[in-house]
Tab-separated table of C-alpha atoms in Angstrom:
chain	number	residue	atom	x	y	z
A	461	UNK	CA	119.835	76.498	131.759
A	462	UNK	CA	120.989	77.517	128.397
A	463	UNK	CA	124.443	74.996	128.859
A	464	UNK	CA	121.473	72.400	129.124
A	465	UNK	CA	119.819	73.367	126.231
A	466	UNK	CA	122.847	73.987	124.179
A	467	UNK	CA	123.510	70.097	124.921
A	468	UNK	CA	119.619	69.002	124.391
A	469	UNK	CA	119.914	67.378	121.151
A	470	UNK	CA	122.596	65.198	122.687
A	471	UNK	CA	120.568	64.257	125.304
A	472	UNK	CA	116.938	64.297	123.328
A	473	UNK	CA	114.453	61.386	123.692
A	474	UNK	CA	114.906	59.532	120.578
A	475	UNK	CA	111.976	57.100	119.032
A	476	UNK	CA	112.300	53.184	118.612
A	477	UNK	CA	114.006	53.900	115.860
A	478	UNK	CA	116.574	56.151	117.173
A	479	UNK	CA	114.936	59.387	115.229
A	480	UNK	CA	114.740	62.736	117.349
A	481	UNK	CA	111.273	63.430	119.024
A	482	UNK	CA	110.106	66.505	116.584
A	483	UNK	CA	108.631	68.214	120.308
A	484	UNK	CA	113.011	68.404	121.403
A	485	UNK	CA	113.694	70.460	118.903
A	486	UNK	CA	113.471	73.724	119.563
A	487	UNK	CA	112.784	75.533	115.771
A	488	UNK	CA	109.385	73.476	115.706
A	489	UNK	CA	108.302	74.465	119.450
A	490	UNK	CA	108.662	78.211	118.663
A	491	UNK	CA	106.842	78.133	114.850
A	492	UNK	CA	104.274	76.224	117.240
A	493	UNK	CA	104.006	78.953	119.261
A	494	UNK	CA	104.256	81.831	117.144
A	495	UNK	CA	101.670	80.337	114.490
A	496	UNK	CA	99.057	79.610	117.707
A	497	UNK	CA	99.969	83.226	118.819
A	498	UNK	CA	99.791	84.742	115.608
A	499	UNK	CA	96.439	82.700	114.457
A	500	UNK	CA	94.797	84.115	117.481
A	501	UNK	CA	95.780	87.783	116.789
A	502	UNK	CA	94.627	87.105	113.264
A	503	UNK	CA	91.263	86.303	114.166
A	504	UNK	CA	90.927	89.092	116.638
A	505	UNK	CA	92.023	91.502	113.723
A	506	UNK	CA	89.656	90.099	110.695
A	507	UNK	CA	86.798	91.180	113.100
A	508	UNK	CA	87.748	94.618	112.832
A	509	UNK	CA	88.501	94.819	108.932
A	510	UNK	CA	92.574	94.053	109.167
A	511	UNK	CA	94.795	90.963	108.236
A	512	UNK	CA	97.827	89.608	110.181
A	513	UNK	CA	99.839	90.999	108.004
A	514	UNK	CA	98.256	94.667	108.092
A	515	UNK	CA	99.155	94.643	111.710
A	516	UNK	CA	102.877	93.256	110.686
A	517	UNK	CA	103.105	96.221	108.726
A	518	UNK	CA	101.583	98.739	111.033
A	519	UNK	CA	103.912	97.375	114.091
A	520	UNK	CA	106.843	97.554	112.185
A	521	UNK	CA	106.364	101.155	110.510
A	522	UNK	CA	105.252	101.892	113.834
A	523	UNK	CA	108.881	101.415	115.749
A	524	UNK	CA	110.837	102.266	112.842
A	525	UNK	CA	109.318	105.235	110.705
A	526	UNK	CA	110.807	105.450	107.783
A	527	UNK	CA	111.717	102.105	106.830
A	528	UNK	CA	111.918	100.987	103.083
A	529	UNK	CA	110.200	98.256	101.530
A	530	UNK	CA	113.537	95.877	101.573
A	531	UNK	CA	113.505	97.081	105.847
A	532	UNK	CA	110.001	96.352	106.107
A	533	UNK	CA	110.145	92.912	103.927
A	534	UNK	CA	112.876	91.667	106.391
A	535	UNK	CA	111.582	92.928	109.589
A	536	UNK	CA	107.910	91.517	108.750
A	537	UNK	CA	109.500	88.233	107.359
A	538	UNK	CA	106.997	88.715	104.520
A	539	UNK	CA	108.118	88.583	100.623
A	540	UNK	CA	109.184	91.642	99.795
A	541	UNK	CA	106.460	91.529	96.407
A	542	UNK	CA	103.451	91.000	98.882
A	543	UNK	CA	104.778	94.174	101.607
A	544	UNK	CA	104.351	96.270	98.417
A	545	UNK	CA	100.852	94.448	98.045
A	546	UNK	CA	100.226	95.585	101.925
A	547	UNK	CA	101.915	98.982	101.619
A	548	UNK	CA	99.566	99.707	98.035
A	549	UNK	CA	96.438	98.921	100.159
A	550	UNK	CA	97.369	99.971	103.477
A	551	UNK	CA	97.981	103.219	101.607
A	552	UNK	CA	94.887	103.316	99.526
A	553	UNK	CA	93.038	102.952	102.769
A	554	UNK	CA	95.012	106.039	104.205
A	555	UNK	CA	97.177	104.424	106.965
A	556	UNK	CA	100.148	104.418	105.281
A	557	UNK	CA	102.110	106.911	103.371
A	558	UNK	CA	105.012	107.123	101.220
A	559	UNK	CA	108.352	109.371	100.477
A	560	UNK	CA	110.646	109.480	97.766
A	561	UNK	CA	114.708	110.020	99.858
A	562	UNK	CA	116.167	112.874	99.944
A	563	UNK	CA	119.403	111.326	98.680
A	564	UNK	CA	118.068	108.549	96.340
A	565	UNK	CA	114.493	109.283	94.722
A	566	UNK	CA	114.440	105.916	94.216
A	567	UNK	CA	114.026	104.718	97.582
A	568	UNK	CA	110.903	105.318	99.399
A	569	UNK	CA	110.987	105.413	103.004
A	570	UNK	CA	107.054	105.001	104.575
A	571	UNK	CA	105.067	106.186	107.384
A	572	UNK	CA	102.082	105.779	109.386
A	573	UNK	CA	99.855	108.815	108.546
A	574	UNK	CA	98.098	109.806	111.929
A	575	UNK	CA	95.134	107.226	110.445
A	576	UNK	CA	97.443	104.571	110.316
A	577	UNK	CA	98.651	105.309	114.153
A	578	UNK	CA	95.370	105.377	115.431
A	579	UNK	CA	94.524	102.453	114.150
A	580	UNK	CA	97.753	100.696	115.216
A	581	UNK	CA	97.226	101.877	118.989
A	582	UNK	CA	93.890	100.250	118.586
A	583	UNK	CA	95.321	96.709	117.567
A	584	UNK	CA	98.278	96.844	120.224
A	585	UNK	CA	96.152	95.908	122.956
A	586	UNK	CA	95.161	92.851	121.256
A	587	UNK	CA	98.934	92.001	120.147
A	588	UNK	CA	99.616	92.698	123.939
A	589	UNK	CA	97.149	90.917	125.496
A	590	UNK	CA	98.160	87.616	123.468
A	591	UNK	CA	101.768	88.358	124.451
A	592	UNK	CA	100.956	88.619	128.325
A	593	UNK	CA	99.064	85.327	127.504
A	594	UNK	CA	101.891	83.189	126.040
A	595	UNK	CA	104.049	84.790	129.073
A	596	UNK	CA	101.959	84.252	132.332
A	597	UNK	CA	103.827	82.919	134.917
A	598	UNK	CA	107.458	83.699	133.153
A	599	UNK	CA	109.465	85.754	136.111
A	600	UNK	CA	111.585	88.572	135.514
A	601	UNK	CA	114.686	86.448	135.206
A	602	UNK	CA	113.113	83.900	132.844
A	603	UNK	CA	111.856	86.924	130.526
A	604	UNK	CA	115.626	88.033	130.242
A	605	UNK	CA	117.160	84.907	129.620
A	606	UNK	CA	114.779	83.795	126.848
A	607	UNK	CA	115.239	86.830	124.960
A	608	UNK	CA	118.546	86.597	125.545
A	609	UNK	CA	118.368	83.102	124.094
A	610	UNK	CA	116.641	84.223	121.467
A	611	UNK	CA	118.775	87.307	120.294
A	612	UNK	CA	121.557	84.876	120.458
A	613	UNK	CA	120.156	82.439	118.083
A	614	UNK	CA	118.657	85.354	115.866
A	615	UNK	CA	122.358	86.620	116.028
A	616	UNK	CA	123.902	82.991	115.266
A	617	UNK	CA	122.241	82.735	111.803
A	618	UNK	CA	122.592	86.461	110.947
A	619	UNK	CA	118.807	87.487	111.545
A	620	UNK	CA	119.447	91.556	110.958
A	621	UNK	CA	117.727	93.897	113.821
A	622	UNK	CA	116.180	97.237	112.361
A	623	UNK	CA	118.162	100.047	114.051
């Protein structure tokens, strides 16, 4: 399957005047997906007082404590001037806190305070549940192969993991 998609664009419907259908390629299907996905967890999370981009935070900070605001701006794919925005307020509301390193002061490495985890086990199940949404029907074997497919391509245009 992937040899077939590798060779898609060569093979892609093309319009009357020989342009690409916009629905072949492949970087517009999955921001159509994610932004449906992530629209629908957004509005499940503004009824109970949080932002997407709260829950970015929170899900991040969550898998990788201690994470710095350049970590956190690349793993959330959100500016790294509006993650300090989120961390200020996330931290004002007591969900988040802050620490100076040991070896350089001037990095601060952040936390969920046991606030913030509470509250981020409370919006998983909604992350989840739009997850096992997008995925019904996907097998085993079709699970592993697209994130396979998709780590490749992440790794292709040097998308960095958090350890």
């Amino acid at each position: 399957h992937l040899a077939a998609a590798h060779s898609g664009l060569m093979t892609a419907k093309r319009t009357r005047n020989g342009d690409l259908h916009l629905d072949d390629l492949l970087p517009y299907l999955m921001n159509r997906l994610v932004a449906r996905l992530n629209q629908n967890l957004g509005e499940d999370l503004r009824k109970r007082g949080f932002t997407f981009q709260d829950w970015r935070v929170l899900a991040v900070l969550a898998a990788h404590e201690g994470a710095n605001l350049t970590e956190l701006s690349e793993a959330t794919v959100i500016p790294q001037p509006s993650v300090s925005r989120l961390v200020a307020n996330l931290s004002r509301r007591g969900y988040v806190e802050r620490q100076n390193g040991k070896r350089d002061s001037r990095i601060v490495h952040l936390f969920l305070t046991p606030a913030g985890k509470k509250i981020y086990d409370r919006m998983l199940p909604l992350a989840v549940d739009e997850y096992r949404a997008a995925m019904k029907g996907f097998s085993a074997k079709e699970y592993d192969q697209l994130r396979a497919a998709l780590l490749r391509m992440m790794k292709n245009r040097k998308v960095k993991l958090l350890p």
